[in-house]
Amino acid sequence: MAEVVYGSEIAADIKAELKKQIEELKENHRRIPKLTVILIGDHAASLSYVKGKERACGEIGMDNELIALPADTSEAELLELIDRLNHDDTVDGILVQLPLPKHINEDHVIYAIAPHKDVDGFHPYNIGRMMMGSPTFLPCTPKGIMEVLKRISLKDLSGKRAVVIGRSNIVGKPIAQLLLAANATVTITHSKTANIKEITKTADLLIVAIGKPRMVDASWIKEGAVVIDVGVNRDENNKLCGDVDFVSAAEKAAYITPVPKGIGPMTIAMLLSNTMDAYREHESE
Ligand code: GUN
């Protein structure tokens, strides 16, 4: 039976540490770090994610502003707002919640955020630095997964086989890069991979970020593997669930992350941590 690894508990430790740092800043009458989140339209899941980010900032005493704009906001208006925030000295981190309405080009928006305020780690500069092994801001979900691995003493993955299911810019591609940097032998699989289970069954570490409710069950998993579930889905009863069939997978895995209370809270904790890093860099200029 697998040990369940609660990202929520690790995230709580990280947030407590950040809260302490912000309290010290307040005691010393210093400026407080600030995250500005932009939400375009009323996409239900995005609204809930954005609320979670606001709540987390509140918990640790970080300054935050939510700029909610209507779905018909033009790309030019959004780019103008980003430009203003790039030049606003009170703002340390800028996050534009994705996905965006179809009339706005996501790449244009990601490119527009100043790399030193890109706490999502999505700008090509930050992605490039990660690829070259001298990272600046790491994307929050992959960074959160690496923190979870550290807590179960899987920091050095020498000799281990890691398999990633999913190839998104937000999770699949960057986590593969971080695992490679940690010495794992990495395979990326996706919806077009042939005989996918034959590959996943070789994994000492399986990262699942495919967006299909409970797709991965015990038959995909090697005995004793570490299984990280990045999925956030609603099942047929509208219940929150991951990409992994938890009950079945837990019988084979050595460690498994649940949904909820797994990787989701780690993503938010890493966003706060990136914002604190942006603040420290900003203050040292
Ligand atoms: N939408 C889903 N995940 C994310 C994320 O990590 N950052 C942003 N900006 N949008 C998202």
CSV table of C-alpha atoms and ligand atoms in Angstrom, one decimal:
chain,number,residue,atom,x,y,z
A,1,MET,CA,0.0,0.0,0.0
A,2,ALA,CA,1.4,3.4,-1.0
A,3,GLU,CA,2.3,6.2,1.4
A,4,VAL,CA,0.1,9.2,0.5
A,5,VAL,CA,2.2,12.4,0.1
A,6,TYR,CA,0.1,15.4,1.0
A,7,GLY,CA,1.3,18.4,-1.0
A,8,SER,CA,-1.0,20.5,1.2
A,9,GLU,CA,1.1,19.8,4.2
A,10,ILE,CA,4.4,20.6,2.5
A,11,ALA,CA,2.7,23.8,1.0
A,12,ALA,CA,1.6,24.8,4.6
A,13,ASP,CA,5.3,24.6,5.8
A,14,ILE,CA,6.5,26.7,2.9
A,15,LYS,CA,3.7,29.3,3.4
A,16,ALA,CA,4.5,29.4,7.1
A,17,GLU,CA,8.2,30.2,6.3
A,18,LEU,CA,7.1,32.9,3.8
A,19,LYS,CA,4.7,34.4,6.3
A,20,LYS,CA,7.5,34.7,8.8
A,21,GLN,CA,9.7,36.5,6.3
A,22,ILE,CA,6.8,39.0,5.5
A,23,GLU,CA,6.2,39.6,9.2
A,24,GLU,CA,9.9,40.5,9.6
A,25,LEU,CA,9.6,42.9,6.7
A,26,LYS,CA,6.6,44.5,8.3
A,27,GLU,CA,8.4,44.8,11.7
A,28,ASN,CA,11.2,46.5,9.9
A,29,HIS,CA,8.8,48.9,8.1
A,30,ARG,CA,9.9,47.6,4.7
A,31,ARG,CA,7.8,47.4,1.5
A,32,ILE,CA,5.7,44.2,1.3
A,33,PRO,CA,5.9,42.0,-1.8
A,34,LYS,CA,3.0,42.3,-4.2
A,35,LEU,CA,1.5,39.9,-6.7
A,36,THR,CA,-0.9,41.2,-9.4
A,37,VAL,CA,-3.2,38.7,-11.0
A,38,ILE,CA,-5.1,39.5,-14.2
A,39,LEU,CA,-8.3,37.5,-15.0
A,40,ILE,CA,-10.0,38.0,-18.3
A,41,GLY,CA,-13.7,36.8,-18.5
A,42,ASP,CA,-15.6,34.5,-16.2
A,43,HIS,CA,-14.2,31.0,-16.9
A,44,ALA,CA,-15.4,29.1,-13.8
A,45,ALA,CA,-12.2,27.1,-13.1
A,46,SER,CA,-10.0,30.1,-13.7
A,47,LEU,CA,-12.1,32.1,-11.2
A,48,SER,CA,-11.7,29.4,-8.6
A,49,TYR,CA,-7.9,29.2,-9.2
A,50,VAL,CA,-7.6,33.0,-8.9
A,51,LYS,CA,-9.5,33.0,-5.7
A,52,GLY,CA,-7.2,30.3,-4.3
A,53,LYS,CA,-4.2,32.5,-5.2
A,54,GLU,CA,-5.8,35.5,-3.5
A,55,ARG,CA,-6.6,33.5,-0.4
A,56,ALA,CA,-3.0,32.2,-0.2
A,57,CYS,CA,-1.5,35.7,-0.5
A,58,GLY,CA,-3.9,36.8,2.3
A,59,GLU,CA,-2.8,33.9,4.5
A,60,ILE,CA,0.9,34.9,4.4
A,61,GLY,CA,0.3,38.7,4.4
A,62,MET,CA,1.5,39.2,0.8
A,63,ASP,CA,0.1,42.2,-0.9
A,64,ASN,CA,-2.1,41.2,-3.9
A,65,GLU,CA,-4.4,42.8,-6.4
A,66,LEU,CA,-6.8,41.0,-8.7
A,67,ILE,CA,-7.6,42.9,-11.9
A,68,ALA,CA,-10.7,41.3,-13.4
A,69,LEU,CA,-11.6,42.4,-16.9
A,70,PRO,CA,-14.5,41.5,-19.1
A,71,ALA,CA,-14.2,38.7,-21.7
A,72,ASP,CA,-14.3,41.2,-24.6
A,73,THR,CA,-11.2,43.1,-23.4
A,74,SER,CA,-9.0,43.5,-26.5
A,75,GLU,CA,-5.4,42.2,-26.8
A,76,ALA,CA,-4.2,45.8,-27.1
A,77,GLU,CA,-5.8,46.8,-23.9
A,78,LEU,CA,-4.4,43.8,-22.0
A,79,LEU,CA,-0.9,44.5,-23.4
A,80,GLU,CA,-1.2,48.1,-22.3
A,81,LEU,CA,-2.1,47.0,-18.8
A,82,ILE,CA,0.9,44.6,-18.7
A,83,ASP,CA,3.2,47.4,-19.8
A,84,ARG,CA,1.9,49.6,-17.1
A,85,LEU,CA,2.4,46.9,-14.4
A,86,ASN,CA,5.9,46.1,-15.8
A,87,HIS,CA,6.8,49.7,-15.0
A,88,ASP,CA,5.0,49.8,-11.6
A,89,ASP,CA,7.6,49.7,-8.9
A,90,THR,CA,5.1,48.5,-6.3
A,91,VAL,CA,4.4,45.3,-8.3
A,92,ASP,CA,6.8,42.4,-8.0
A,93,GLY,CA,5.0,39.6,-9.8
A,94,ILE,CA,2.5,39.6,-12.6
A,95,LEU,CA,0.3,36.6,-13.5
A,96,VAL,CA,-2.2,36.5,-16.3
A,97,GLN,CA,-4.5,33.6,-15.7
A,98,LEU,CA,-4.7,31.1,-18.6
A,99,PRO,CA,-6.6,30.2,-20.8
A,100,LEU,CA,-7.4,33.5,-22.4
A,101,PRO,CA,-10.4,34.2,-24.7
A,102,LYS,CA,-9.8,33.1,-28.3
A,103,HIS,CA,-9.3,36.6,-29.7
A,104,ILE,CA,-6.2,37.1,-27.5
A,105,ASN,CA,-3.0,35.5,-28.6
A,106,GLU,CA,-1.5,33.8,-25.5
A,107,ASP,CA,2.1,34.0,-26.8
A,108,HIS,CA,1.8,37.8,-27.2
A,109,VAL,CA,0.7,38.1,-23.6
A,110,ILE,CA,3.4,35.8,-22.2
A,111,TYR,CA,6.1,37.6,-24.2
A,112,ALA,CA,4.8,41.0,-22.9
A,113,ILE,CA,5.4,40.3,-19.2
A,114,ALA,CA,8.8,41.5,-18.1
A,115,PRO,CA,10.9,38.4,-17.4
A,116,HIS,CA,11.9,39.6,-13.9
A,117,LYS,CA,8.1,39.9,-13.0
A,118,ASP,CA,7.1,36.6,-14.7
A,119,VAL,CA,6.4,34.6,-11.5
A,120,ASP,CA,4.7,31.9,-13.6
A,121,GLY,CA,8.0,31.2,-15.3
A,122,PHE,CA,6.4,31.1,-18.8
A,123,HIS,CA,8.4,33.7,-20.6
A,124,PRO,CA,10.8,32.3,-23.2
A,125,TYR,CA,13.7,34.0,-21.3
A,126,ASN,CA,12.9,32.1,-18.1
A,127,ILE,CA,12.1,28.9,-20.0
A,128,GLY,CA,15.5,29.2,-21.8
A,129,ARG,CA,17.4,29.7,-18.6
A,130,MET,CA,15.7,26.6,-17.2
A,131,MET,CA,16.7,24.6,-20.3
A,132,MET,CA,20.3,25.8,-20.0
A,133,GLY,CA,20.6,24.7,-16.4
A,134,SER,CA,20.8,28.2,-14.8
A,135,PRO,CA,17.2,28.8,-13.8
A,136,THR,CA,15.6,32.1,-12.8
A,137,PHE,CA,11.8,31.6,-12.3
A,138,LEU,CA,10.7,28.0,-12.6
A,139,PRO,CA,7.1,27.3,-13.7
A,140,CYS,CA,5.2,26.7,-10.5
A,141,THR,CA,3.7,23.2,-10.9
A,142,PRO,CA,7.0,21.6,-12.0
A,143,LYS,CA,8.8,23.4,-9.2
A,144,GLY,CA,6.2,22.2,-6.7
A,145,ILE,CA,6.7,18.6,-8.0
A,146,MET,CA,10.4,18.8,-7.4
A,147,GLU,CA,9.8,20.1,-3.9
A,148,VAL,CA,7.6,17.1,-3.2
A,149,LEU,CA,10.3,14.7,-4.5
A,150,LYS,CA,12.8,16.4,-2.2
A,151,ARG,CA,10.5,15.7,0.8
A,152,ILE,CA,10.5,12.0,0.0
A,153,SER,CA,14.3,12.0,-0.5
A,154,LEU,CA,14.1,11.7,-4.2
A,155,LYS,CA,16.3,14.8,-4.9
A,156,ASP,CA,18.9,12.9,-6.9
A,157,LEU,CA,17.3,10.7,-9.5
A,158,SER,CA,20.6,9.1,-10.8
A,159,GLY,CA,19.8,5.8,-12.3
A,160,LYS,CA,16.0,6.3,-12.1
A,161,ARG,CA,13.6,6.1,-15.0
A,162,ALA,CA,11.1,8.9,-15.0
A,163,VAL,CA,8.1,8.8,-17.4
A,164,VAL,CA,6.0,11.9,-17.9
A,165,ILE,CA,2.5,11.6,-19.4
A,166,GLY,CA,1.6,14.9,-21.1
A,167,ARG,CA,3.6,17.5,-23.0
A,168,SER,CA,2.1,20.9,-22.1
A,169,ASN,CA,4.2,24.0,-21.8
A,170,ILE,CA,2.9,24.4,-18.2
A,171,VAL,CA,3.7,20.9,-16.9
A,172,GLY,CA,4.9,18.1,-19.2
A,173,LYS,CA,7.8,19.8,-21.0
A,174,PRO,CA,9.2,21.7,-18.0
A,175,ILE,CA,9.0,18.8,-15.5
A,176,ALA,CA,10.8,16.6,-18.0
A,177,GLN,CA,13.6,19.2,-18.1
A,178,LEU,CA,13.8,19.5,-14.3
A,179,LEU,CA,13.9,15.7,-13.9
A,180,LEU,CA,16.7,15.5,-16.5
A,181,ALA,CA,18.6,18.1,-14.6
A,182,ALA,CA,18.2,15.9,-11.5
A,183,ASN,CA,19.9,13.0,-13.4
A,184,ALA,CA,16.8,11.0,-14.2
A,185,THR,CA,16.5,9.1,-17.5
A,186,VAL,CA,13.3,10.8,-18.9
A,187,THR,CA,10.7,9.7,-21.4
A,188,ILE,CA,7.8,12.0,-22.4
A,189,THR,CA,4.6,10.2,-23.5
A,190,HIS,CA,1.4,11.8,-24.7
A,191,SER,CA,-2.0,11.1,-26.3
A,192,LYS,CA,-0.3,9.9,-29.5
A,193,THR,CA,2.2,7.5,-27.9
A,194,ALA,CA,1.9,3.9,-29.0
A,195,ASN,CA,1.8,1.1,-26.4
A,196,ILE,CA,1.9,3.8,-23.6
A,197,LYS,CA,1.5,1.3,-20.8
A,198,GLU,CA,4.6,-0.6,-21.8
A,199,ILE,CA,6.5,2.6,-21.2
A,200,THR,CA,4.8,3.8,-18.0
A,201,LYS,CA,5.3,0.3,-16.5
A,202,THR,CA,9.1,0.9,-16.7
A,203,ALA,CA,8.8,4.1,-14.6
A,204,ASP,CA,10.4,4.4,-11.1
A,205,LEU,CA,8.8,7.8,-11.2
A,206,LEU,CA,5.5,8.5,-13.0
A,207,ILE,CA,4.3,12.1,-13.5
A,208,VAL,CA,0.7,12.2,-14.9
A,209,ALA,CA,-0.5,15.5,-16.4
A,210,ILE,CA,-2.8,14.5,-19.2
A,211,GLY,CA,-6.2,16.0,-18.1
A,212,LYS,CA,-8.3,12.8,-18.3
A,213,PRO,CA,-10.2,11.8,-15.1
A,214,ARG,CA,-8.7,8.6,-13.4
A,215,MET,CA,-7.1,7.4,-16.7
A,216,VAL,CA,-4.1,5.8,-15.0
A,217,ASP,CA,-4.8,2.7,-12.9
A,218,ALA,CA,-2.6,0.0,-11.3
A,219,SER,CA,-2.1,-1.7,-14.7
A,220,TRP,CA,0.0,1.3,-15.9
A,221,ILE,CA,2.3,1.3,-12.8
A,222,LYS,CA,5.4,-0.6,-11.8
A,223,GLU,CA,5.4,-2.1,-8.3
A,224,GLY,CA,7.0,0.4,-5.9
A,225,ALA,CA,6.9,3.4,-8.2
A,226,VAL,CA,6.4,7.0,-7.1
A,227,VAL,CA,3.2,8.4,-8.7
A,228,ILE,CA,2.6,12.2,-9.0
A,229,ASP,CA,-0.9,13.1,-10.1
A,230,VAL,CA,-1.1,16.6,-11.6
A,231,GLY,CA,-4.6,16.3,-13.0
A,232,VAL,CA,-7.5,18.4,-11.7
A,233,ASN,CA,-10.8,17.1,-13.2
A,234,ARG,CA,-14.4,16.7,-12.4
A,235,ASP,CA,-15.8,13.2,-12.7
A,236,GLU,CA,-19.3,12.2,-13.9
A,237,ASN,CA,-20.6,13.0,-10.4
A,238,ASN,CA,-18.9,16.4,-10.5
A,239,LYS,CA,-16.4,15.2,-7.8
A,240,LEU,CA,-12.9,16.6,-8.0
A,241,CYS,CA,-10.4,13.9,-9.1
A,242,GLY,CA,-7.0,13.5,-10.6
A,243,ASP,CA,-5.7,11.8,-13.8
A,244,VAL,CA,-4.8,8.7,-11.6
A,245,ASP,CA,-7.3,6.2,-10.3
A,246,PHE,CA,-6.1,6.7,-6.7
A,247,VAL,CA,-7.6,3.6,-5.1
A,248,SER,CA,-6.2,1.2,-7.7
A,249,ALA,CA,-2.8,3.0,-8.2
A,250,ALA,CA,-2.2,3.1,-4.4
A,251,GLU,CA,-2.1,-0.7,-4.3
A,252,LYS,CA,1.0,-0.7,-6.5
A,253,ALA,CA,2.8,2.6,-5.9
A,254,ALA,CA,5.3,3.2,-3.0
A,255,TYR,CA,4.3,6.9,-2.9
A,256,ILE,CA,1.4,8.7,-4.4
A,257,THR,CA,0.0,12.2,-4.4
A,258,PRO,CA,-3.8,12.6,-3.9
A,259,VAL,CA,-6.2,15.0,-5.6
A,260,PRO,CA,-7.2,17.3,-4.0
A,261,LYS,CA,-4.5,18.2,-1.4
A,262,GLY,CA,-1.7,17.0,-3.6
A,263,ILE,CA,0.2,19.1,-6.3
A,264,GLY,CA,-2.5,21.9,-6.5
A,265,PRO,CA,-1.5,23.5,-3.2
A,266,MET,CA,2.2,23.1,-4.1
A,267,THR,CA,1.6,25.2,-7.3
A,268,ILE,CA,0.2,28.0,-5.3
A,269,ALA,CA,3.0,27.8,-2.7
A,270,MET,CA,5.6,28.0,-5.5
A,271,LEU,CA,3.9,31.1,-7.0
A,272,LEU,CA,4.2,32.8,-3.6
A,273,SER,CA,7.8,31.7,-3.4
A,274,ASN,CA,8.6,33.0,-6.9
A,275,THR,CA,7.0,36.3,-6.0
A,276,MET,CA,9.1,36.5,-2.8
A,277,ASP,CA,12.2,35.9,-5.0
A,278,ALA,CA,11.1,38.6,-7.5
A,279,TYR,CA,10.7,41.0,-4.5
A,280,ARG,CA,14.2,40.2,-3.1
A,281,GLU,CA,15.7,40.7,-6.5
A,282,HIS,CA,13.8,43.9,-7.1
A,283,GLU,CA,14.8,45.3,-3.7
A,284,SER,CA,18.4,44.5,-4.2
A,285,GLU,CA,18.6,46.6,-7.4
B,1,GUN,N1,-4.0,28.1,-15.8
B,1,GUN,C1,-3.8,26.9,-15.3
B,1,GUN,N2,-2.6,26.8,-14.6
B,1,GUN,C2,-2.0,28.0,-14.7
B,1,GUN,C3,-0.8,28.5,-14.2
B,1,GUN,O1,0.0,27.9,-13.5
B,1,GUN,N3,-0.6,29.9,-14.5
B,1,GUN,C4,-1.5,30.6,-15.2
B,1,GUN,N4,-1.1,31.9,-15.4
B,1,GUN,N5,-2.6,30.1,-15.7
B,1,GUN,C5,-2.9,28.8,-15.4
